[in-house]
Coordinates of N, CA, C and O and ligand atoms in Angstrom, one line a residue:
V1 N -1.2 -253.9 202.4 CA -1.2 -255.2 201.9 C -2.2 -256.2 202.1 O -2.7 -256.3 203.0
S2 N -2.6 -256.7 200.9 CA -3.3 -257.6 200.8 C -2.9 -259.1 201.1 O -2.0 -259.3 200.8
S3 N -3.9 -259.8 201.9 CA -3.3 -261.3 202.4 C -3.8 -262.2 201.8 O -3.8 -263.4 201.9
A4 N -4.8 -262.1 200.9 CA -6.0 -263.0 200.7 C -5.5 -263.7 199.5 O -4.8 -263.2 198.5
H5 N -5.4 -265.2 199.8 CA -5.1 -266.4 198.4 C -6.5 -265.7 197.5 O -7.3 -265.6 197.9
E6 N -5.9 -266.1 196.0 CA -7.0 -265.9 195.0 C -8.2 -267.0 195.3 O -8.0 -267.6 195.3
G7 N -9.4 -266.1 195.2 CA -10.4 -266.7 195.1 C -11.0 -267.3 196.2 O -12.1 -267.9 196.5
Q8 N -10.3 -266.9 197.6 CA -10.9 -267.6 198.7 C -12.0 -266.7 199.3 O -12.0 -265.3 199.3
T9 N -12.7 -266.8 200.1 CA -14.1 -266.3 200.9 C -13.8 -266.8 201.9 O -13.2 -267.3 202.7
G10 N -14.5 -265.8 203.0 CA -14.5 -266.2 204.6 C -14.4 -264.8 205.1 O -14.4 -263.9 204.4
P11 N -14.1 -265.0 206.6 CA -14.0 -263.6 207.2 C -13.0 -262.8 206.6 O -11.9 -262.6 206.8
A12 N -13.8 -261.6 205.7 CA -12.7 -260.7 205.6 C -11.3 -260.7 205.0 O -10.8 -260.1 205.1
A13 N -11.6 -261.9 204.3 CA -10.4 -262.2 203.7 C -9.3 -261.3 203.1 O -8.4 -260.9 203.2
N14 N -10.3 -260.3 202.3 CA -9.5 -259.1 201.3 C -9.4 -257.8 202.4 O -8.9 -257.1 202.0
A15 N -9.8 -257.8 203.4 CA -10.1 -256.5 204.2 C -8.7 -256.5 205.3 O -8.8 -255.6 206.5
I16 N -7.7 -257.6 205.5 CA -6.8 -257.7 206.4 C -5.8 -256.8 206.1 O -5.1 -256.7 205.1
H17 N -5.3 -255.9 207.0 CA -4.1 -254.9 207.1 C -3.3 -255.3 207.9 O -3.5 -255.9 209.2
Y18 N -1.8 -254.8 207.9 CA -0.8 -255.1 208.7 C -0.5 -254.0 209.2 O -0.3 -252.7 208.8
E19 N 0.0 -253.9 210.7 CA 0.5 -252.8 211.2 C 2.0 -253.3 212.0 O 1.9 -254.1 212.4
V20 N 3.0 -252.5 211.9 CA 4.4 -252.6 212.5 C 4.1 -251.9 213.7 O 3.9 -250.5 213.9
D21 N 4.7 -252.7 214.9 CA 5.1 -251.9 216.3 C 3.8 -251.1 216.7 O 4.1 -250.1 217.2
A22 N 2.6 -251.9 216.3 CA 1.8 -250.9 216.8 C 0.6 -252.0 217.5 O -0.3 -251.4 218.3
V23 N 1.0 -252.9 218.1 CA 0.4 -254.1 218.9 C 0.5 -253.6 220.2 O 1.2 -253.3 220.7
V24 N -0.9 -253.6 221.1 CA -0.8 -253.1 222.3 C -1.3 -254.4 222.9 O -2.2 -255.3 222.5
E25 N -1.1 -254.5 224.6 CA -1.0 -255.6 225.7 C -3.0 -256.2 225.3 O -2.9 -257.4 225.1
P26 N -3.8 -255.3 225.6 CA -5.2 -255.6 225.8 C -5.2 -256.7 224.5 O -5.9 -257.6 225.1
E27 N -5.2 -256.2 223.6 CA -5.9 -256.8 222.3 C -4.9 -258.1 222.2 O -5.5 -259.0 221.5
L28 N -3.8 -258.2 222.4 CA -2.8 -259.3 222.1 C -3.0 -260.7 223.3 O -3.0 -261.6 223.1
R29 N -3.4 -260.0 224.3 CA -4.3 -260.6 225.3 C -5.1 -261.7 224.9 O -5.2 -262.7 225.1
Q30 N -6.2 -260.9 224.3 CA -7.2 -261.6 223.8 C -7.3 -262.5 222.6 O -7.4 -263.7 222.9
L31 N -6.3 -262.4 221.5 CA -6.0 -263.0 220.8 C -5.0 -264.4 221.2 O -5.2 -265.3 221.1
W32 N -4.2 -264.0 222.4 CA -3.2 -265.0 223.1 C -4.5 -266.0 223.5 O -4.1 -267.4 223.4
E33 N -5.1 -265.6 224.3 CA -6.4 -266.5 225.1 C -6.8 -267.2 224.0 O -7.2 -268.7 224.0
V34 N -7.3 -267.0 222.7 CA -8.0 -267.9 221.7 C -7.0 -269.0 221.3 O -6.9 -270.1 221.2
V35 N -5.7 -268.1 221.0 CA -4.8 -269.2 220.4 C -4.0 -270.2 221.0 O -3.4 -271.3 220.9
W36 N -3.6 -269.9 222.5 CA -3.0 -270.9 223.0 C -3.4 -271.1 224.2 O -3.1 -271.7 225.3
N37 N -4.9 -271.1 224.5 CA -6.0 -271.3 225.9 C -5.3 -270.8 226.8 O -5.4 -272.0 227.8
G38 N -4.8 -269.8 226.8 CA -4.4 -269.2 228.3 C -3.9 -268.1 228.1 O -3.5 -267.5 227.2
Q39 N -3.4 -267.4 229.3 CA -3.1 -266.1 229.3 C -1.6 -266.0 229.8 O -0.9 -267.2 230.5
P40 N -0.5 -265.5 229.1 CA 0.6 -265.4 229.3 C 0.8 -264.9 231.1 O 0.3 -264.2 231.5
R41 N 1.8 -265.3 231.5 CA 2.1 -265.2 233.1 C 2.7 -263.8 233.3 O 2.7 -263.2 234.6
R42 N 3.7 -263.7 232.3 CA 4.2 -261.9 232.4 C 3.4 -260.9 231.6 O 2.7 -261.2 230.5
P43 N 3.4 -259.4 231.8 CA 3.0 -258.6 230.8 C 3.5 -258.8 229.6 O 4.7 -258.7 229.4
L44 N 2.9 -258.4 228.9 CA 2.9 -258.5 227.5 C 3.2 -257.5 226.8 O 4.2 -257.0 226.0
A45 N 3.1 -256.3 227.8 CA 3.7 -254.9 227.8 C 5.3 -254.8 227.5 O 6.1 -254.0 226.9
D46 N 5.8 -255.6 228.6 CA 7.5 -255.7 228.7 C 7.9 -256.4 227.4 O 8.8 -256.3 226.6
V47 N 7.1 -257.4 226.9 CA 7.9 -258.0 226.0 C 7.5 -257.3 224.5 O 8.6 -257.0 223.7
L48 N 6.6 -256.4 224.4 CA 6.4 -255.6 223.2 C 7.2 -254.5 223.3 O 8.0 -254.0 222.6
A49 N 7.7 -254.3 224.5 CA 8.7 -252.9 224.7 C 10.2 -253.2 224.4 O 10.9 -252.5 223.9
R50 N 10.4 -254.4 224.4 CA 12.1 -255.1 224.4 C 12.1 -255.8 222.9 O 12.9 -256.0 222.5
S51 N 10.7 -255.3 222.1 CA 10.6 -256.2 220.4 C 11.6 -255.4 219.7 O 11.9 -254.0 219.6
L52 N 12.5 -256.1 218.7 CA 13.0 -255.6 217.7 C 12.1 -254.8 216.6 O 12.2 -253.8 216.3
A53 N 11.1 -255.7 216.5 CA 10.2 -255.5 215.9 C 8.9 -256.3 215.9 O 8.9 -257.3 216.1
H54 N 7.6 -255.9 215.8 CA 6.5 -257.0 215.9 C 5.4 -256.3 215.2 O 5.5 -255.2 214.3
V55 N 4.5 -257.3 214.2 CA 3.5 -256.7 213.4 C 2.4 -257.7 213.5 O 2.3 -258.8 214.3
G56 N 1.2 -256.6 213.5 CA 0.2 -257.0 213.8 C -0.8 -257.3 212.7 O -0.6 -256.7 211.7
A57 N -1.9 -258.4 212.3 CA -2.5 -258.2 211.4 C -4.0 -258.4 212.2 O -4.5 -258.6 213.0
Y58 N -5.0 -257.2 211.0 CA -6.3 -257.0 211.6 C -6.9 -257.1 210.7 O -7.0 -256.7 209.3
D59 N -8.3 -257.2 211.0 CA -9.7 -257.5 210.1 C -10.3 -256.3 210.8 O -10.7 -256.0 212.1
E60 N -10.3 -254.9 209.9 CA -10.8 -253.8 210.2 C -9.8 -253.1 211.9 O -8.9 -253.4 211.7
T61 N -10.5 -253.6 212.7 CA -9.9 -253.1 213.9 C -9.4 -253.9 214.9 O -8.8 -254.0 216.0
R62 N -9.8 -255.1 214.6 CA -9.9 -256.4 215.2 C -8.3 -257.2 215.1 O -8.2 -257.8 213.8
L63 N -7.5 -257.5 216.1 CA -6.2 -258.1 216.1 C -6.5 -259.5 215.6 O -6.9 -260.0 216.5
I64 N -6.1 -260.0 214.7 CA -6.2 -261.3 214.2 C -5.1 -262.4 214.3 O -5.4 -263.3 213.8
G65 N -3.8 -261.9 214.1 CA -2.4 -262.5 213.6 C -1.5 -261.4 214.5 O -1.6 -260.3 214.5
F66 N -0.4 -262.2 215.0 CA 0.6 -261.5 215.8 C 2.1 -262.4 215.3 O 1.9 -263.2 215.0
V67 N 3.2 -261.4 215.3 CA 4.5 -261.8 215.3 C 5.4 -261.1 215.9 O 5.3 -259.9 215.6
N68 N 6.2 -261.7 216.9 CA 7.3 -260.8 216.8 C 8.6 -261.1 217.0 O 9.0 -262.3 216.6
V69 N 9.7 -260.5 216.8 CA 11.1 -260.3 216.6 C 11.8 -259.8 217.8 O 11.7 -258.6 218.0
A70 N 12.5 -261.0 218.6 CA 13.3 -260.5 219.5 C 14.9 -260.1 218.9 O 14.9 -261.2 218.2
S71 N 15.9 -259.5 219.6 CA 17.1 -259.4 219.2 C 17.9 -259.6 220.5 O 17.5 -259.2 221.4
D72 N 19.5 -260.1 220.1 CA 20.5 -260.0 221.2 C 21.1 -258.5 220.9 O 22.2 -258.6 221.8
G73 N 20.7 -257.6 220.2 CA 21.0 -256.3 220.1 C 22.3 -256.4 219.1 O 22.7 -255.1 218.8
G74 N 22.6 -257.5 218.3 CA 24.0 -257.7 217.6 C 23.0 -258.1 216.1 O 22.3 -257.9 215.6
E75 N 24.1 -259.6 215.9 CA 23.6 -259.9 214.5 C 22.2 -261.0 214.9 O 22.0 -261.2 213.5
H76 N 21.7 -261.5 215.9 CA 21.0 -262.4 216.1 C 19.7 -262.0 216.2 O 19.5 -261.0 217.4
A77 N 18.6 -262.3 215.5 CA 17.1 -261.9 215.9 C 16.4 -262.9 216.1 O 16.7 -264.1 215.5
F78 N 15.0 -263.4 216.5 CA 14.6 -264.7 217.1 C 12.9 -264.3 216.6 O 12.5 -263.7 217.3
L79 N 12.9 -265.2 216.0 CA 11.1 -265.0 215.8 C 10.4 -265.9 216.8 O 10.6 -266.8 216.9
L80 N 9.2 -265.2 217.2 CA 8.4 -265.5 218.4 C 7.2 -265.0 218.2 O 6.5 -264.5 218.0
D81 N 6.2 -266.4 218.8 CA 4.8 -266.2 219.1 C 4.0 -266.1 218.0 O 2.9 -265.0 217.9
T82 N 4.7 -266.4 216.7 CA 3.3 -266.6 215.6 C 2.1 -267.2 216.1 O 2.2 -268.4 216.2
A83 N 1.2 -266.4 215.4 CA -0.2 -267.0 216.0 C -1.4 -265.7 214.8 O -1.2 -264.7 214.4
V84 N -1.8 -266.9 214.5 CA -2.9 -266.4 213.6 C -4.4 -266.9 214.4 O -4.6 -268.0 214.7
H85 N -5.4 -266.5 214.3 CA -7.0 -266.6 215.0 C -7.3 -267.9 214.4 O -7.4 -267.9 213.2
P86 N -7.6 -269.0 214.8 CA -8.3 -270.0 214.0 C -9.2 -269.6 213.1 O -9.2 -270.4 211.7
D87 N -10.0 -268.8 213.2 CA -11.0 -268.6 211.9 C -10.0 -268.0 210.7 O -11.0 -268.1 209.7
Y88 N -9.1 -267.7 210.7 CA -8.5 -266.8 210.0 C -7.0 -267.7 209.3 O -6.4 -267.1 208.2
R89 N -6.9 -268.8 209.6 CA -5.7 -269.4 209.1 C -6.2 -270.2 208.0 O -7.0 -270.2 207.3
R90 N -5.0 -270.7 207.4 CA -4.7 -270.7 205.7 C -5.4 -270.3 204.6 O -5.9 -270.5 203.4
R91 N -5.1 -269.0 204.9 CA -5.1 -268.0 204.1 C -4.0 -267.1 203.3 O -4.4 -266.0 203.1
G92 N -2.8 -267.5 204.1 CA -1.8 -266.7 203.8 C -1.5 -265.7 204.8 O 0.0 -264.7 204.9
I93 N -2.3 -265.4 205.8 CA -2.1 -264.0 206.9 C -0.7 -264.6 207.8 O 0.3 -263.7 207.8
G94 N -0.5 -265.8 208.2 CA 0.8 -266.3 209.0 C 1.9 -266.0 208.0 O 2.9 -265.6 208.7
A95 N 1.9 -266.3 206.7 CA 3.2 -266.0 206.2 C 3.5 -264.8 206.0 O 4.7 -264.3 206.0
N96 N 2.3 -263.9 205.9 CA 2.4 -262.4 205.5 C 3.1 -261.9 206.4 O 4.1 -260.8 206.3
L97 N 3.0 -262.4 207.8 CA 3.4 -261.5 209.2 C 4.7 -262.3 209.2 O 5.4 -261.5 209.1
V98 N 5.0 -263.3 208.7 CA 6.4 -263.8 209.0 C 7.4 -262.9 207.9 O 8.5 -262.8 208.2
R99 N 6.7 -263.0 206.4 CA 7.5 -262.2 205.8 C 7.9 -260.9 206.2 O 9.4 -260.4 205.9
Q100 N 7.1 -260.1 206.7 CA 7.4 -258.8 207.2 C 8.1 -258.9 207.8 O 9.0 -257.5 208.1
A101 N 8.3 -259.8 209.2 CA 8.9 -259.8 210.1 C 10.4 -259.9 209.7 O 11.3 -259.0 209.8
I102 N 10.6 -260.7 208.6 CA 11.9 -261.0 208.1 C 12.9 -259.7 207.6 O 13.8 -259.4 207.7
E103 N 11.8 -259.1 207.1 CA 12.0 -258.0 206.5 C 12.5 -256.5 207.0 O 13.6 -255.9 207.3
L104 N 11.8 -256.8 208.6 CA 11.8 -255.9 209.3 C 13.1 -256.1 209.7 O 14.1 -255.3 210.4
A105 N 13.3 -257.5 210.4 CA 14.9 -257.8 211.1 C 15.8 -257.6 210.4 O 17.1 -256.8 210.9
R106 N 15.7 -257.6 208.9 CA 17.1 -257.2 208.2 C 17.2 -255.7 208.0 O 18.4 -255.0 208.4
A107 N 16.2 -255.2 208.1 CA 16.3 -253.6 207.9 C 16.8 -252.9 209.2 O 17.4 -252.0 209.0
R108 N 16.4 -253.8 210.2 CA 16.9 -253.3 211.5 C 18.4 -253.5 212.0 O 18.7 -253.7 213.4
G109 N 18.8 -254.5 211.0 CA 20.3 -254.7 211.5 C 20.6 -256.4 211.8 O 22.0 -256.1 211.6
A110 N 19.5 -256.8 211.8 CA 20.1 -258.3 211.9 C 20.4 -259.2 210.9 O 20.3 -258.8 209.7
L111 N 21.5 -260.2 211.3 CA 21.9 -260.8 210.2 C 21.5 -261.9 210.2 O 21.7 -262.8 208.9
W112 N 20.9 -262.7 211.4 CA 20.3 -264.1 211.4 C 19.0 -264.2 212.0 O 19.0 -263.4 213.2
L113 N 18.1 -264.8 211.2 CA 16.9 -265.1 212.0 C 16.6 -266.3 212.4 O 16.5 -267.0 211.6
H114 N 16.5 -266.6 213.4 CA 16.1 -268.0 214.0 C 14.8 -268.5 214.5 O 13.9 -267.0 214.7
V115 N 14.2 -269.2 214.6 CA 12.9 -269.6 214.9 C 13.2 -271.1 215.5 O 14.0 -272.0 214.8
D116 N 12.4 -271.6 216.4 CA 11.7 -272.8 216.5 C 10.3 -273.2 216.9 O 9.9 -272.1 217.1
F117 N 10.1 -274.4 216.8 CA 8.9 -275.0 216.3 C 8.7 -276.3 216.4 O 9.5 -277.0 216.7
E118 N 7.2 -276.6 216.9 CA 6.7 -278.2 216.7 C 6.8 -278.7 215.2 O 6.7 -277.8 214.5
A119 N 7.0 -279.7 215.4 CA 7.2 -280.5 214.1 C 6.1 -280.4 213.1 O 6.2 -280.2 211.9
Q120 N 5.1 -280.0 213.7 CA 3.8 -279.9 213.2 C 3.6 -278.7 211.9 O 3.3 -278.3 210.7
Y121 N 4.8 -277.6 212.5 CA 4.6 -276.2 211.8 C 6.2 -276.3 210.9 O 6.2 -275.3 210.4
A122 N 6.8 -277.2 210.6 CA 8.2 -277.6 209.7 C 7.5 -277.0 208.3 O 8.4 -276.2 208.0
S123 N 6.6 -277.2 207.8 CA 6.1 -276.9 206.7 C 5.7 -275.5 206.2 O 6.2 -274.7 205.5
F124 N 5.2 -275.0 207.3 CA 4.9 -273.4 207.5 C 6.1 -272.8 207.4 O 6.2 -271.6 206.6
Y125 N 6.9 -273.2 208.2 CA 8.5 -272.3 208.6 C 9.2 -272.5 207.0 O 9.9 -271.6 206.6
G126 N 9.1 -273.7 206.9 CA 9.8 -274.1 205.0 C 9.0 -273.0 204.2 O 9.8 -272.5 203.4
H127 N 7.7 -273.2 203.8 CA 7.2 -272.2 203.0 C 7.7 -270.6 203.3 O 7.9 -269.9 202.6
C128 N 7.7 -270.3 204.7 CA 8.1 -268.7 204.8 C 9.6 -268.6 204.6 O 10.4 -267.4 204.9
G129 N 10.6 -269.5 204.0 CA 11.9 -269.7 203.8 C 12.9 -269.9 204.5 O 14.0 -270.0 204.8
F130 N 12.5 -270.4 205.8 CA 13.7 -271.1 206.7 C 13.9 -272.2 206.4 O 13.5 -273.2 206.3
R131 N 15.7 -272.3 206.7 CA 15.9 -273.8 206.5 C 16.3 -274.8 207.6 O 16.4 -274.0 208.6
P132 N 16.0 -275.8 207.5 CA 16.1 -276.6 208.9 C 17.5 -276.5 209.3 O 18.5 -276.4 208.7
T133 N 17.4 -276.3 210.7 CA 18.9 -276.9 211.7 C 18.4 -277.6 212.7 O 17.2 -277.5 213.2
E134 N 19.5 -278.0 213.4 CA 19.2 -278.4 214.6 C 19.2 -277.4 216.2 O 19.9 -276.7 215.9
A135 N 18.1 -277.4 216.8 CA 18.4 -276.7 217.9 C 17.6 -277.5 219.2 O 17.2 -278.1 219.2
G136 N 18.2 -276.5 220.3 CA 17.9 -277.3 221.8 C 17.1 -276.3 222.3 O 16.9 -274.9 222.2
L137 N 16.2 -276.6 223.5 CA 15.3 -276.0 224.3 C 15.4 -276.8 225.6 O 15.6 -277.6 225.6
I138 N 15.5 -275.7 226.6 CA 15.1 -276.1 228.1 C 14.2 -275.4 228.6 O 14.0 -274.3 228.3
A139 N 13.4 -275.8 229.1 CA 12.0 -275.4 229.9 C 12.6 -274.7 231.5 O 13.3 -275.6 232.1
L140 N 12.6 -273.6 231.4 CA 13.2 -273.0 233.1 C 12.1 -273.0 233.9 O 12.3 -272.4 234.9
Ligands
LIG1 C1 1.4 -271.4 212.7 C2 0.3 -270.8 212.2 C3 0.6 -269.1 212.6 C4 -0.1 -270.4 210.6 O1 -1.0 -269.4 210.4 P1 -1.7 -269.5 208.8 O2 -2.2 -268.2 208.4 O3 -2.8 -270.5 209.0 O4 -0.8 -270.0 207.8 P2 -0.7 -269.5 206.1 O5 -1.9 -269.6 205.9 O6 0.1 -268.4 205.9 O7 0.4 -271.1 205.6 C5 1.2 -271.0 204.5 C6 1.7 -272.1 204.3 O8 2.3 -272.7 205.3 C7 1.6 -274.2 205.7 N1 1.2 -274.4 206.7 C8 0.3 -273.5 207.6 N2 -0.4 -274.2 208.7 C9 0.2 -275.4 208.4 C10 -0.4 -276.5 209.3 N3 -0.9 -276.3 210.3 N4 0.1 -277.6 209.0 C11 1.0 -278.0 207.6 N5 1.1 -276.7 207.0 C12 0.8 -275.8 207.1 C13 0.9 -274.5 204.3 O9 1.7 -275.2 203.3 C14 0.5 -272.9 204.2 O10 0.0 -273.0 202.8 P3 -1.3 -273.5 202.1 O11 -2.4 -272.9 203.0 O12 -1.5 -272.9 200.5 O13 -1.0 -274.8 202.1 C15 -1.3 -270.8 212.8 O14 -1.3 -272.2 212.4 C16 -1.2 -270.8 214.4 O15 -1.5 -269.4 214.9 N6 -0.9 -272.0 215.3 C17 -1.2 -271.9 216.5 C18 0.0 -271.1 217.3 C19 0.9 -271.8 216.8 O16 1.3 -272.6 217.8 N7 2.3 -271.0 216.3 C20 3.6 -271.5 216.2 C21 4.7 -270.9 217.0 S1 6.2 -271.6 216.8

């Protein structure tokens, strides 16, 4: 899948490829550190093992983007941890990841895909086809 917006240059804009259910913990930890400035507190291998689907974006062999779809095992799936390396943003990679996650969730039986996000990402998720809804969240 080609990800580049027409005419863009930058780090290997045309060389990005996408892999389904292939991301492994060490490379995801590296990306996580850069995107969220810290390490997750629990093993990512547990997260990946329970995933309905996950997608990685690679520049050659380097993981530069990720998205995960969690499931309740029934009709509902939830988009989590959408991340693109700062050097690769605003060239359509995040939207490509989400587009593939939507198709995978649909193909694997979910009827609803949920996401929550900070206000600054409303336009990104709107661009990806999510319609706004009210949601709630508690930090446990
Ligand atoms: C959110 C994120 C994944 C977007 O990745 P990306 O590859 O830069 O997104 P895209 O290039 O596919 O963006 C597609 C469109 O979404 C919108 N968009 C993306 N990022 C945006 C931003 N920061 N502010 C406003 N609109 C944005 C734009 O309309 C963009 O199209 P344009 O570049 O032609 O204007 C990336 O910014 C990121 O990793 N952020 C940090 C991690 C995070 O907080 N993730 C959200 C978890 S809910």
